[in-house]
Coordinates of C-alpha atoms in Angstrom, one line a residue:
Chain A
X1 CA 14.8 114.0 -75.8
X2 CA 15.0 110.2 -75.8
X3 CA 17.1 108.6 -73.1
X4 CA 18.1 105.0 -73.6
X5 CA 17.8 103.0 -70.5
X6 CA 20.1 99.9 -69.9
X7 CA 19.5 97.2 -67.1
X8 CA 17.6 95.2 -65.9
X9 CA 19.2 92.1 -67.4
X10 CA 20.6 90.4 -64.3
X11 CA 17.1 91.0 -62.6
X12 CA 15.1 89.5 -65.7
X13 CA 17.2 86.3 -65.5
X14 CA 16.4 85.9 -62.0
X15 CA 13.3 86.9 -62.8
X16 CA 12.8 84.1 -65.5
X17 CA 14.7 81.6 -62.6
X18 CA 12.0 82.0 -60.4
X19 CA 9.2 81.6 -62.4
X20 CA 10.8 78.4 -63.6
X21 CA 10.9 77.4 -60.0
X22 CA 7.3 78.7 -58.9
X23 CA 6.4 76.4 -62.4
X24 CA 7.8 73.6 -60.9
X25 CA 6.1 73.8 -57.4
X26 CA 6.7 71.9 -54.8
X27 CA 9.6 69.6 -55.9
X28 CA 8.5 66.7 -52.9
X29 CA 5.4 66.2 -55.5
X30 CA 5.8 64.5 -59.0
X31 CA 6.4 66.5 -62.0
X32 CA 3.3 66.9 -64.3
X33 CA 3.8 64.9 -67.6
X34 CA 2.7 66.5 -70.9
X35 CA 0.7 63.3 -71.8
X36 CA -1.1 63.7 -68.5
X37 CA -1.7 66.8 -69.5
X38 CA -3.0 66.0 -72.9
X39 CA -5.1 63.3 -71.5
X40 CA -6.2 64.5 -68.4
X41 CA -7.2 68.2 -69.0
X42 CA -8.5 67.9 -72.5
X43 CA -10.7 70.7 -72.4
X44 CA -7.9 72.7 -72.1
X45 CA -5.7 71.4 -74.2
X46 CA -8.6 72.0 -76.6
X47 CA -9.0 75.5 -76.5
X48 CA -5.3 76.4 -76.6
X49 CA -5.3 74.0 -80.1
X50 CA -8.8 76.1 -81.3
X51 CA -7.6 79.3 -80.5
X52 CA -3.8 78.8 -81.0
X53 CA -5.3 77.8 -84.4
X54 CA -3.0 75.0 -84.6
X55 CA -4.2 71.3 -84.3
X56 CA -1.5 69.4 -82.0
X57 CA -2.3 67.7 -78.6
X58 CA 1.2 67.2 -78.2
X59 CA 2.0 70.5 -78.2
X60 CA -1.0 72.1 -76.7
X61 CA 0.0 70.1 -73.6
X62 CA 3.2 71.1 -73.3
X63 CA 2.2 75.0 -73.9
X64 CA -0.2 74.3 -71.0
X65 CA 2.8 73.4 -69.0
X66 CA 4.8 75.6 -69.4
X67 CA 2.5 78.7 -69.5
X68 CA 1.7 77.0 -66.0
X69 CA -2.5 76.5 -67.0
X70 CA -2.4 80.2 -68.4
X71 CA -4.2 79.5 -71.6
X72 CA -4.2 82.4 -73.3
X73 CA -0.1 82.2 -72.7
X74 CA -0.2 78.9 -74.1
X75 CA -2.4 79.7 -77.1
X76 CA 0.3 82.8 -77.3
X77 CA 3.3 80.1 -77.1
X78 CA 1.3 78.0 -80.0
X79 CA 0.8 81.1 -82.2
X80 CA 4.6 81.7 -81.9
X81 CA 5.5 78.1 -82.4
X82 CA 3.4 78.0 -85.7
X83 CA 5.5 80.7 -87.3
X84 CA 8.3 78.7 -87.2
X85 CA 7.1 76.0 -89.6
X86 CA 6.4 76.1 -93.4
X87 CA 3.0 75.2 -95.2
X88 CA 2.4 72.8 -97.1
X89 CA -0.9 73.5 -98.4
X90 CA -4.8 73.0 -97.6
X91 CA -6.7 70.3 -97.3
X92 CA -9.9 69.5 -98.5
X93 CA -12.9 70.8 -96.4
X94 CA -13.2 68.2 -93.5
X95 CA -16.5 66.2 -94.2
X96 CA -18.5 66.4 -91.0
X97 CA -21.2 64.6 -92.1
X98 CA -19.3 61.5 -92.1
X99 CA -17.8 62.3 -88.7
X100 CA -17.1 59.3 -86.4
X101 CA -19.4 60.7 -83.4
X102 CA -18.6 60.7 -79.8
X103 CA -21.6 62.6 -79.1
X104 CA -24.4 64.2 -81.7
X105 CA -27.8 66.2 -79.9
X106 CA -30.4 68.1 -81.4
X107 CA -32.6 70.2 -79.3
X108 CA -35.2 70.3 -82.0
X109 CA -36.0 66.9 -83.4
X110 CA -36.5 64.6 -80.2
X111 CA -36.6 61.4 -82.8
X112 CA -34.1 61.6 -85.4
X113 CA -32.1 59.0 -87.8
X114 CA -29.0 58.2 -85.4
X115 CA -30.5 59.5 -82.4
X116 CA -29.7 61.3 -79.6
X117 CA -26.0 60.2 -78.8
X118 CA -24.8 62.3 -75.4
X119 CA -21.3 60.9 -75.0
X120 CA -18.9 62.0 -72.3
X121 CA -20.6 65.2 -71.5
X122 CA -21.1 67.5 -68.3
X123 CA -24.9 68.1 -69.1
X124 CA -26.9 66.6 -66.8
X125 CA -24.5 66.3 -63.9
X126 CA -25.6 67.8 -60.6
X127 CA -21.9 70.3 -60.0
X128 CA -21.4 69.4 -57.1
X129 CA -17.9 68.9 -56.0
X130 CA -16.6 65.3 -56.4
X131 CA -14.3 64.8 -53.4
X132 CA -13.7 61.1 -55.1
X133 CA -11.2 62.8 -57.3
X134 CA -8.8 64.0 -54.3
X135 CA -8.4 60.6 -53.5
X136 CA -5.0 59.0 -55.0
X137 CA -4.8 55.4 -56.2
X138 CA -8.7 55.2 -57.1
X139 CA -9.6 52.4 -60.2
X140 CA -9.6 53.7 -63.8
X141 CA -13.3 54.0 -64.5
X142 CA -14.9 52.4 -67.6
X143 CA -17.6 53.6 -70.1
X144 CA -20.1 51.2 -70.4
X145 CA -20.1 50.0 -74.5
X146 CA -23.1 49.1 -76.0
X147 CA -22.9 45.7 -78.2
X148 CA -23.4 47.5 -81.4
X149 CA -21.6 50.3 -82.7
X150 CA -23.3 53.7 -83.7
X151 CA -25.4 53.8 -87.4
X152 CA -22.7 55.1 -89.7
X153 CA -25.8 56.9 -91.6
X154 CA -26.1 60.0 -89.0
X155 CA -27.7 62.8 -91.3
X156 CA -27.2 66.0 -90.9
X157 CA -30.5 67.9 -89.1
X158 CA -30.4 70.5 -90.9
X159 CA -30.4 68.4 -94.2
X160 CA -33.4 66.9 -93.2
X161 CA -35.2 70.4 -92.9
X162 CA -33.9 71.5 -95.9
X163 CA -35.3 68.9 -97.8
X164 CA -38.6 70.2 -97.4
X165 CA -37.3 73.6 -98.2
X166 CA -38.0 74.9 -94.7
X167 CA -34.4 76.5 -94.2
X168 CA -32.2 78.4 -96.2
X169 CA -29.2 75.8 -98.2
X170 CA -26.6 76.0 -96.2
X171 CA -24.5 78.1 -99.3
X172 CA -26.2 81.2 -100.6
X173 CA -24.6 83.6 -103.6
X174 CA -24.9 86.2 -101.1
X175 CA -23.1 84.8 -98.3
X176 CA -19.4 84.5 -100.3
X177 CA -18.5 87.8 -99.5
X178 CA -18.0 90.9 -101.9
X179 CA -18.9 90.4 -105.2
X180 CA -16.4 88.9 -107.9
X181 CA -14.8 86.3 -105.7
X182 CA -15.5 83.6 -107.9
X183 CA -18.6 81.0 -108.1
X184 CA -20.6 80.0 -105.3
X185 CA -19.2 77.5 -102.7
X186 CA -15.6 77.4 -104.7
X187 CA -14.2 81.0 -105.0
X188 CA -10.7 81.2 -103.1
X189 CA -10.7 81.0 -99.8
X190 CA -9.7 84.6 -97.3
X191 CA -6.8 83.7 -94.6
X192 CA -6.6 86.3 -92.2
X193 CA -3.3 84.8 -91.0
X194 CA -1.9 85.8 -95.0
X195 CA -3.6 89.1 -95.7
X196 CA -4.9 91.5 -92.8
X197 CA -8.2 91.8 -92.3
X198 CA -10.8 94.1 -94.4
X199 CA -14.3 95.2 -94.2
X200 CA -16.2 94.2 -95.6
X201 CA -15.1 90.5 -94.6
X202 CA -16.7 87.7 -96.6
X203 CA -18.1 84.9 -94.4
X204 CA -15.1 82.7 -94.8
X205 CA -12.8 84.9 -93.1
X206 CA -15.6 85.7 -90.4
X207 CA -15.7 82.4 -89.5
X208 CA -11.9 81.7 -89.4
X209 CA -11.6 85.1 -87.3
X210 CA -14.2 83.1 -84.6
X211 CA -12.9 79.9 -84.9
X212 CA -9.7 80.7 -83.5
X213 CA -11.4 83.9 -81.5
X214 CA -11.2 83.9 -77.4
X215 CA -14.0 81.7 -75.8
X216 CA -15.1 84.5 -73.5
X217 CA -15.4 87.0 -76.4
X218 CA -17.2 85.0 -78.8
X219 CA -19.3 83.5 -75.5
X220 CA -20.5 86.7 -74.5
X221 CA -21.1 88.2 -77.7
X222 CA -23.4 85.0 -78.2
X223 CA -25.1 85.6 -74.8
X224 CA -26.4 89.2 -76.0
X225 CA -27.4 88.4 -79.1
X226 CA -30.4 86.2 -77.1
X227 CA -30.4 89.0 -74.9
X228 CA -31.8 91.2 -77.4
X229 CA -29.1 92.9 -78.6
X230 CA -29.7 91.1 -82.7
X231 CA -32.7 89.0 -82.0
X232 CA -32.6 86.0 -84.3
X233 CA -34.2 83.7 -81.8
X234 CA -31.7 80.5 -82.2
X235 CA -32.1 76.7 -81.6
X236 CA -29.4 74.4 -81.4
X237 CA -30.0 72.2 -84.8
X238 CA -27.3 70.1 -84.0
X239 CA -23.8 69.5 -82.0
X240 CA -21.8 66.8 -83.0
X241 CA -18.4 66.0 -81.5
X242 CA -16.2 63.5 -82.9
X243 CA -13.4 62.8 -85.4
X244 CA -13.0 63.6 -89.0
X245 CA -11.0 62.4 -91.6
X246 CA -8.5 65.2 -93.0
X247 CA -7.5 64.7 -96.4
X248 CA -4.4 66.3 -98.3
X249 CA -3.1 66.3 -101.4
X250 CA 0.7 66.3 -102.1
X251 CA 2.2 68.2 -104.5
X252 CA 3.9 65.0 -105.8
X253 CA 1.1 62.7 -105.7
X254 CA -1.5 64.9 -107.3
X255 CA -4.5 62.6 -105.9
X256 CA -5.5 63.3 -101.9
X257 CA -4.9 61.0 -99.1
X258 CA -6.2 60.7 -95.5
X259 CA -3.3 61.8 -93.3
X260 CA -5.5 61.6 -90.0
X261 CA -8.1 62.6 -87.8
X262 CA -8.8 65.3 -85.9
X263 CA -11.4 66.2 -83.1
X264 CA -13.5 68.8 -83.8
X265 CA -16.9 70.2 -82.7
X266 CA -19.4 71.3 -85.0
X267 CA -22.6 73.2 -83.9
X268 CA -25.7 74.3 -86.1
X269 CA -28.1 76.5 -85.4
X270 CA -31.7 77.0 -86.5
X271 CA -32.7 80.9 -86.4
X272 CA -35.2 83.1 -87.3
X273 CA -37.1 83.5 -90.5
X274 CA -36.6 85.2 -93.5
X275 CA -39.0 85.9 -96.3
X276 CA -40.4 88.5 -98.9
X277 CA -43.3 88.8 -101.0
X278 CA -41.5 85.9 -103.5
X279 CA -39.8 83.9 -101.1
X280 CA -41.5 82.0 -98.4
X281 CA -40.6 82.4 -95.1
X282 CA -37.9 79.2 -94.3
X283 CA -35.7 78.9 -90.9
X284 CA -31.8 80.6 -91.2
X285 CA -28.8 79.3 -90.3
X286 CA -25.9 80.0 -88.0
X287 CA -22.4 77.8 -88.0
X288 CA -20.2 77.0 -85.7
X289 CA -16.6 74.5 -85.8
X290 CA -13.8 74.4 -83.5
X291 CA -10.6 72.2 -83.1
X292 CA -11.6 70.0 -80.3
X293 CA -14.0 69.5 -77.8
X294 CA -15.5 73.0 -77.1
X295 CA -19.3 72.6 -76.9
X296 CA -19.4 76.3 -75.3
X297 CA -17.3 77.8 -77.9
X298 CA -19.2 76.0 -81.2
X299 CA -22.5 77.6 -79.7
X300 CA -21.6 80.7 -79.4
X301 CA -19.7 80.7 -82.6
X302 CA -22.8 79.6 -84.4
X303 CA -25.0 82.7 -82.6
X304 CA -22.2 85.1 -83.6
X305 CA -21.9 83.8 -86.9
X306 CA -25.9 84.2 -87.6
X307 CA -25.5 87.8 -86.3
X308 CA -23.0 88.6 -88.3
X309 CA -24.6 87.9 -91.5
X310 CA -27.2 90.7 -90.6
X311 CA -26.7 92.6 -93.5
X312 CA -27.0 89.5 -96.1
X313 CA -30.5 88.7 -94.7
X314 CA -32.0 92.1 -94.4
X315 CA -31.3 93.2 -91.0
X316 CA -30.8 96.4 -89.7
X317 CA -27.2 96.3 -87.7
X318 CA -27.7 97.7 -84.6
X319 CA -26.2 95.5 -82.3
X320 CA -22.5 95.2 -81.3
X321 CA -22.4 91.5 -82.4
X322 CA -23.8 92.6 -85.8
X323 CA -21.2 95.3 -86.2
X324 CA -18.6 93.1 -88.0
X325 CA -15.6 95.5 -87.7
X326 CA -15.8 95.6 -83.9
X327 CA -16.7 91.6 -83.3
X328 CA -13.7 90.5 -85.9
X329 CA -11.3 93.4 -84.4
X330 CA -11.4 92.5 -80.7
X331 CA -11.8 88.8 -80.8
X332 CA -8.3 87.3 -80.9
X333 CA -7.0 86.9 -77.5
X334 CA -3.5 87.9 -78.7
X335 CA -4.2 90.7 -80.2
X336 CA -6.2 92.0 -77.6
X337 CA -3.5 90.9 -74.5
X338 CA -0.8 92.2 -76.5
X339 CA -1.8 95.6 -76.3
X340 CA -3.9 95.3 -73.2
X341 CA -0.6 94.2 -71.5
X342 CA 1.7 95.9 -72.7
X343 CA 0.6 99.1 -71.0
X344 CA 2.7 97.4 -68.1
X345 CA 6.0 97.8 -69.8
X346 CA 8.1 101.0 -68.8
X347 CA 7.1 103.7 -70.4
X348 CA 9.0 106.0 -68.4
X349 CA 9.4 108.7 -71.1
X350 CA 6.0 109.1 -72.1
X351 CA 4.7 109.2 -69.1
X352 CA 7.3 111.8 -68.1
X353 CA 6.0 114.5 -70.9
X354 CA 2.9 113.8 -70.0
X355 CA 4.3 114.7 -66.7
X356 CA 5.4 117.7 -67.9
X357 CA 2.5 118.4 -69.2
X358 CA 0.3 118.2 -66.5
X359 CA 3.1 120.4 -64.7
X360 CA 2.7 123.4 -66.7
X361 CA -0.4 123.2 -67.2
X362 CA -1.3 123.5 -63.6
X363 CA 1.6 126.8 -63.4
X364 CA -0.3 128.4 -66.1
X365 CA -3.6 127.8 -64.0
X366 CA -2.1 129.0 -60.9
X367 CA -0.5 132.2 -63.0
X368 CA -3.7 133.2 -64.6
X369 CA -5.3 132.8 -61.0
X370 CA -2.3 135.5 -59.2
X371 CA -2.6 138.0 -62.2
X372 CA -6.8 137.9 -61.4
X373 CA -6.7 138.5 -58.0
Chain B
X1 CA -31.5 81.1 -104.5
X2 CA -31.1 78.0 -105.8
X3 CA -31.1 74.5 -103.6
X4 CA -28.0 72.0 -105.4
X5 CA -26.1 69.4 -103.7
X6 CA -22.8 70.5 -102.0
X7 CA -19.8 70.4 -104.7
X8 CA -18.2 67.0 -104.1
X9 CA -14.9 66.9 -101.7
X10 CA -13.0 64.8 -104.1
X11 CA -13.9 66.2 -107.5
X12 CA -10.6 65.3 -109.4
X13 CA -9.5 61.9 -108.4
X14 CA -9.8 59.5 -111.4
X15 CA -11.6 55.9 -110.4
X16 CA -8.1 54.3 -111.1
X17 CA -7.8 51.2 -108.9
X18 CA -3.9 51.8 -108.4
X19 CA -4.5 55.2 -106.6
X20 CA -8.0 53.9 -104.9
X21 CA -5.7 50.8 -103.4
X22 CA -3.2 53.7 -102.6
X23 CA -4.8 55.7 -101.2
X24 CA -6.0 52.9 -98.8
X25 CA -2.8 51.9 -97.5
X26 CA -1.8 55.5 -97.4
X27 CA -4.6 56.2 -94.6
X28 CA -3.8 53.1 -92.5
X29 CA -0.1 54.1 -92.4
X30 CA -0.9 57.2 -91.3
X31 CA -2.7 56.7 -88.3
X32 CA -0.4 53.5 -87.4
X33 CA 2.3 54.6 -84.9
X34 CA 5.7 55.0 -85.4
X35 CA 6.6 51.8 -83.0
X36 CA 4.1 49.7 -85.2
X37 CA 5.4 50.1 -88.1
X38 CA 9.2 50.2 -87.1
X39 CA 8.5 46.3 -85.6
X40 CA 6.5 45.3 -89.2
X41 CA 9.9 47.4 -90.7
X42 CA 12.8 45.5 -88.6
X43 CA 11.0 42.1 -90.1
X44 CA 10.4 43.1 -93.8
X45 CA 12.6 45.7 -94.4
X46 CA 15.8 43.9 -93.6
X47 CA 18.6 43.8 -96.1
X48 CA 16.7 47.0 -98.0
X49 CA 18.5 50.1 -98.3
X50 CA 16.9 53.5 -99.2
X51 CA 17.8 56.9 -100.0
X52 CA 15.9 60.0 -98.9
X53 CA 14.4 62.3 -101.5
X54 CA 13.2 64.0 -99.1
X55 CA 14.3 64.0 -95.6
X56 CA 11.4 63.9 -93.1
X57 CA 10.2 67.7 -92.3
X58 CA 7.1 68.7 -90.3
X59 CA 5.5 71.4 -91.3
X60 CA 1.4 72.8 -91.5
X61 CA -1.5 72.2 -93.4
X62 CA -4.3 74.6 -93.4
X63 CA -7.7 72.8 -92.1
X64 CA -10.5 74.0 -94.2
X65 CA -14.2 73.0 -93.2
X66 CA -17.3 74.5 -94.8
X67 CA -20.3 77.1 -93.4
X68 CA -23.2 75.1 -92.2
X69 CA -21.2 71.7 -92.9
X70 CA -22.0 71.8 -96.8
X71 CA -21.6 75.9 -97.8
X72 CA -18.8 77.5 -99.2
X73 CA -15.2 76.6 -97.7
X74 CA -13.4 78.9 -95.0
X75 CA -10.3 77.9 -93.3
X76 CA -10.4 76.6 -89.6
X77 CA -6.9 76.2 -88.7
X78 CA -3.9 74.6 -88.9
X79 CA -2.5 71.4 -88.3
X80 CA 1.2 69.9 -87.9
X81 CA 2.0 67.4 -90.5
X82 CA 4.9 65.5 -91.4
X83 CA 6.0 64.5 -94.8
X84 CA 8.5 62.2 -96.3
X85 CA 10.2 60.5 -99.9
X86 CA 12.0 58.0 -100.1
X87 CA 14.0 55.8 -103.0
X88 CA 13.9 52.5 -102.8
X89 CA 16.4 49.7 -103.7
X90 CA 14.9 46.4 -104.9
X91 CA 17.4 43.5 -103.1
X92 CA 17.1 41.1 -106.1
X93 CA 17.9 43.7 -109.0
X94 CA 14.8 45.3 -110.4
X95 CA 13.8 48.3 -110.4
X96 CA 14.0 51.1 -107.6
X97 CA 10.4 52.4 -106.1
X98 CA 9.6 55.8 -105.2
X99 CA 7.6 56.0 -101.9
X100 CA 6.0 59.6 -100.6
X101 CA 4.1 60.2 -97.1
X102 CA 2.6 63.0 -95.0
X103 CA 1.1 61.8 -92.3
X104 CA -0.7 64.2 -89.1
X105 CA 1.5 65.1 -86.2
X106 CA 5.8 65.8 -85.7
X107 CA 7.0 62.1 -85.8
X108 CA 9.6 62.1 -88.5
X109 CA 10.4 58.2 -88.0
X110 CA 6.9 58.0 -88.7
X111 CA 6.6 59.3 -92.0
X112 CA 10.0 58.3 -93.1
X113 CA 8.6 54.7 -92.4
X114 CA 5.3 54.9 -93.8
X115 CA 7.1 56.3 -96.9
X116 CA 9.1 53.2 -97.0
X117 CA 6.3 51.2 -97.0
X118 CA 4.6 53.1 -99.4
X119 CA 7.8 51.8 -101.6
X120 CA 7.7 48.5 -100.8
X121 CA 3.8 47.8 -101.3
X122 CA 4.6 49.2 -104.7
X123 CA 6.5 46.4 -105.7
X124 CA 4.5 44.1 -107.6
X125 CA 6.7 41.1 -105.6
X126 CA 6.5 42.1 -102.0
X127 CA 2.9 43.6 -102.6
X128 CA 1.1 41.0 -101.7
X129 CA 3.3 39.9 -98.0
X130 CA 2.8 43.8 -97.1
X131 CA -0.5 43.6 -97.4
X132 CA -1.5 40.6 -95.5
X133 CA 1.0 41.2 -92.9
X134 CA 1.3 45.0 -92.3
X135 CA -1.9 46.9 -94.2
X136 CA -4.5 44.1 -93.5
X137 CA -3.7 43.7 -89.5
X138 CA -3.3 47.7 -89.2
X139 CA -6.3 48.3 -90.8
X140 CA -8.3 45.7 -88.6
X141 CA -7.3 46.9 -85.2
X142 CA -7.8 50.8 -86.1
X143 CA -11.3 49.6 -87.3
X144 CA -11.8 47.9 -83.8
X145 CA -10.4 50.4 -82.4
X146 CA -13.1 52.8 -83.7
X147 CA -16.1 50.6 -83.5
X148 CA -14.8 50.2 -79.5
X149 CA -15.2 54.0 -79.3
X150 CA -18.2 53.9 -81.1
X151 CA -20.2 51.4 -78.9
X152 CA -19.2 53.8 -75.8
X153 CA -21.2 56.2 -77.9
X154 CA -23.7 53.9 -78.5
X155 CA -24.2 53.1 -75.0
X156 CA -25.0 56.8 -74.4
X157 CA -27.7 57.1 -76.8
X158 CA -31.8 58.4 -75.5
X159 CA -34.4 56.0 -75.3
X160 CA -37.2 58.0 -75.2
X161 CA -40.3 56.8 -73.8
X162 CA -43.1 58.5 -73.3
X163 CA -45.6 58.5 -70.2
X164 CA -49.6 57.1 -71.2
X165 CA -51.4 59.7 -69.6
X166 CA -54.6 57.6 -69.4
X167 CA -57.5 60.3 -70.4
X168 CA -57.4 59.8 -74.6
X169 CA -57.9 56.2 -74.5

């Protein structure tokens, strides 16, 4: 039997009232302005854009807001958002090797062409609880600036230890995915927000799937793999943060133009070797690129990604960040909240079979038990 | 396994000077604001009328980036954009130019302006004004702009220097 139930409006208005109100806070303080937001908390606004999977500081701010710092709400709110709006095509694969750099490490080449650049970063600070910021009215702080700008020429790490053939090229015929999607490095390119997902994935929709996958996931999945659970010993190659270049080409132009920049993060990763009897051993590679500034994210992308081409470089899967159906199957946040949450919705009727259930059960139990005495 | 240099970003764009000097002015239009280029508009723009081909409308473009930097392309994410067409009148008679932007972000007075422009620095006439006044200055202060933010990177940058430990010599 299925019994409608009506109600409830009246209460979810209020309902919806008060969280307005509870948003709000206390109205004696100021409101929060989006641009505060978006200039203020930029971390956050950050990973809503990377794993909303829609580049917008604007409106990654104002998610934040409103989902009230909830950021998987607001990366909810900027899935939602992006439905609304049509595409109008690709662009070309951002060029991070020509990336204006805010900050670009490598943990292993101490002396490299371009240096070590650590930008506005939290390594090296102590943690400790800056009661400064409580203050109100305190003086803007400045950067210092060096006199000369950064060397444009900032190589690539892992370029420079490919060029003695000491890691594997950073595209491999093996790595496109099932066989007959076109050549190397140019086949079409898998959208898991166009067609659902299907295993085996090629590593183009992998790495969409973690780009845009929850920080915590991908983070922990990362943090067993150097556990032990896929041992591919990695290094950080290289982290560069700064802005690329994004370049698009109209449909009435038919030549591509610059259209802006974006932030994004980018993080390599040197890992374990391969070899066989006819190919030396040489270093292999693990990638990581997110919207923003998300350090955390990139490097645990990049560990995940390594893991996940198991099968491609001979491994044995037998860890649960090499098992590709369960990583790209419980890494989006929405996904995974959807269902998670919505276990708190009435479900009044099923629970009452089960109910019912349990009931008759337990009579039959309690009959069987009379007619054996 | 073979080692070969990653395919080139740009593999179909022809080395004609019209679209290279296009493209140009297309990138510094698109990361001028909105209020810039309305102030350059309400001085150059006066007396020009225009019709939209098509109105401004935001919209997405899929971010693609590729596997280790250089590999095969995969699709990061997406990214608002706003695009723009516009028809443009010539005030002394000749002949009407067609000007086309998208530029990053929701701000349809910015595209619907940069599209003008686009127009106008078409115009073999007013070419040369829009380029010394508008593209030229725009251009200048994004580039300071960037080299400012680039000598605060700069300033962050590891001198290493290592301790003598006196036995060796």
């Amino acid at each position: 039997m299925y019994v409608a139930v009506k109600g409830g409006e009246k209460a979810i208005a209020s309902a919806h009232r008060y969280l307005a109100e509870e948003r709000r806070g206390d109205p004696a303080l100021p409101d929060l302005a989006v641009d505060q937001i978006a200039e203020q908390l930029g971390h956050a606004v950050s990973r809503v854009m990377a794993e909303g999977s829609l580049y917008d500081r604007a409106l990654a701010a104002l998610a934040v807001k409103q989902a009230r710092g909830d950021l998987i709400e607001a990366i909810f709110l900027i899935r939602a958002y992006r439905t609304t709006l049509p595409r109008f095509g690709a662009s070309r694969p951002v060029d991070t090797a020509a990336m204006a750099v805010d900050r670009r490490i490598s943990a292993t080449f101490k002396d490299l062409p371009g240096g070590q650049v650590l930008g506005p970063t939290f390594d090296y600070t102590h943690r400790l609880l800056d009661f400064a910021l409580a203050a109100e009215g305190a003086e803007p702080p400045v950067a210092d600036s060096a006199p000369d700008p950064l060397d444009p020429a900032m190589p690539r790490v892992l370029d420079l230890l490919n060029r003695e053939g000491l890691i594997e090229p950073a595209a491999t015929p093996d790595e496109d995915g099932p066989v007959g999607e076109g050549p190397v490095g140019e086949g079409p390119v898998g959208d898991l927000t166009r067609d659902p997902l299907a295993f085996p994935a090629g590593r183009d929709l992998r790495l969409q799937n973690l780009a845009r996958g929850d920080e915590g996931f991908i983070l922990a999945l990362g943090y067993s793999t150097q556990r032990g659970y896929a041992r591919n010993h990695a290094f950080v190659g290289e982290i560069r943060v700064g802005l690329v270049a994004v370049e698009f080409e109209p449909e009435e132009l038919g030549f591509a133009i610059s259209i802006g920049d974006i932030l994004v993060t980018e993080c390599e990763t040197v890992n374990q070797f391969r070899g066989s009897k006819t190919v030396p051993a040489q270093f292999t590679r693990g990638y990581g690129l997110v919207f923003g500034h998300g350090e955390r994210k990139a490097i645990a992308m990049a560990l995940v990604d390594r893991a996940l081409r198991c099968r491609e470089l001979g491994e044995t899967p037998q860890a649960p960040a090499q098992d590709e159906e369960f990583v790209l199957s419980h890494s989006d946040n929405i996904q995974a909240t959807g269902f998670v949450e919505h276990i708190k919705l009435p479900h009044y009727v099923d629970f009452q079979s089960e109910l019912e259930l349990v009931r008759r059960l337990r009579r039959a139990a309690s009959a069987h038990a009379e007619a054996a005495e | 396994m073979t080692v070969s240099a990653p395919p080139s970003d740009s593999p179909t764009e022809p080395d004609d000077p019209h679209i290279a000097a296009r493209r140009r002015w297309m990138a510094v239009l698109a990361r001028g604001s909105a209020a810039e280029l309305a102030d350059h508009w309400g001085r150059l723009g006066e007396g020009l009328s225009h019709d939209r081909l098509r109105a401004p409308e935001s919209g997405l473009v899929m971010v693609r980036g590729r596997a280790g930097g250089s590999g095969s392309p995969f699709n990061l994410g997406e990214m608002t954009v706003t695009r723009c067409s516009v028809r443009l009148a010539d005030g002394a008679g000749g002949p009407a130019r067609v000007g086309h932007a998208t530029v990053a972000g929701r701000d349809r007075r910015h595209a619907e302006l940069a599209a003008l422009f686009d127009a106008l620095l078409q115009d073999p006439a007013r070419h040369d004004a829009v380029e010394r006044t508008v593209i030229a200055p725009l251009e200048a202060a994004q580039a300071a702009a960037a080299e400012a933010r680039s000598c605060k990177a700069a300033a962050t940058k590891v001198d290493f220097f290592t301790m003598v430990r006196g036995e060796d010599t």
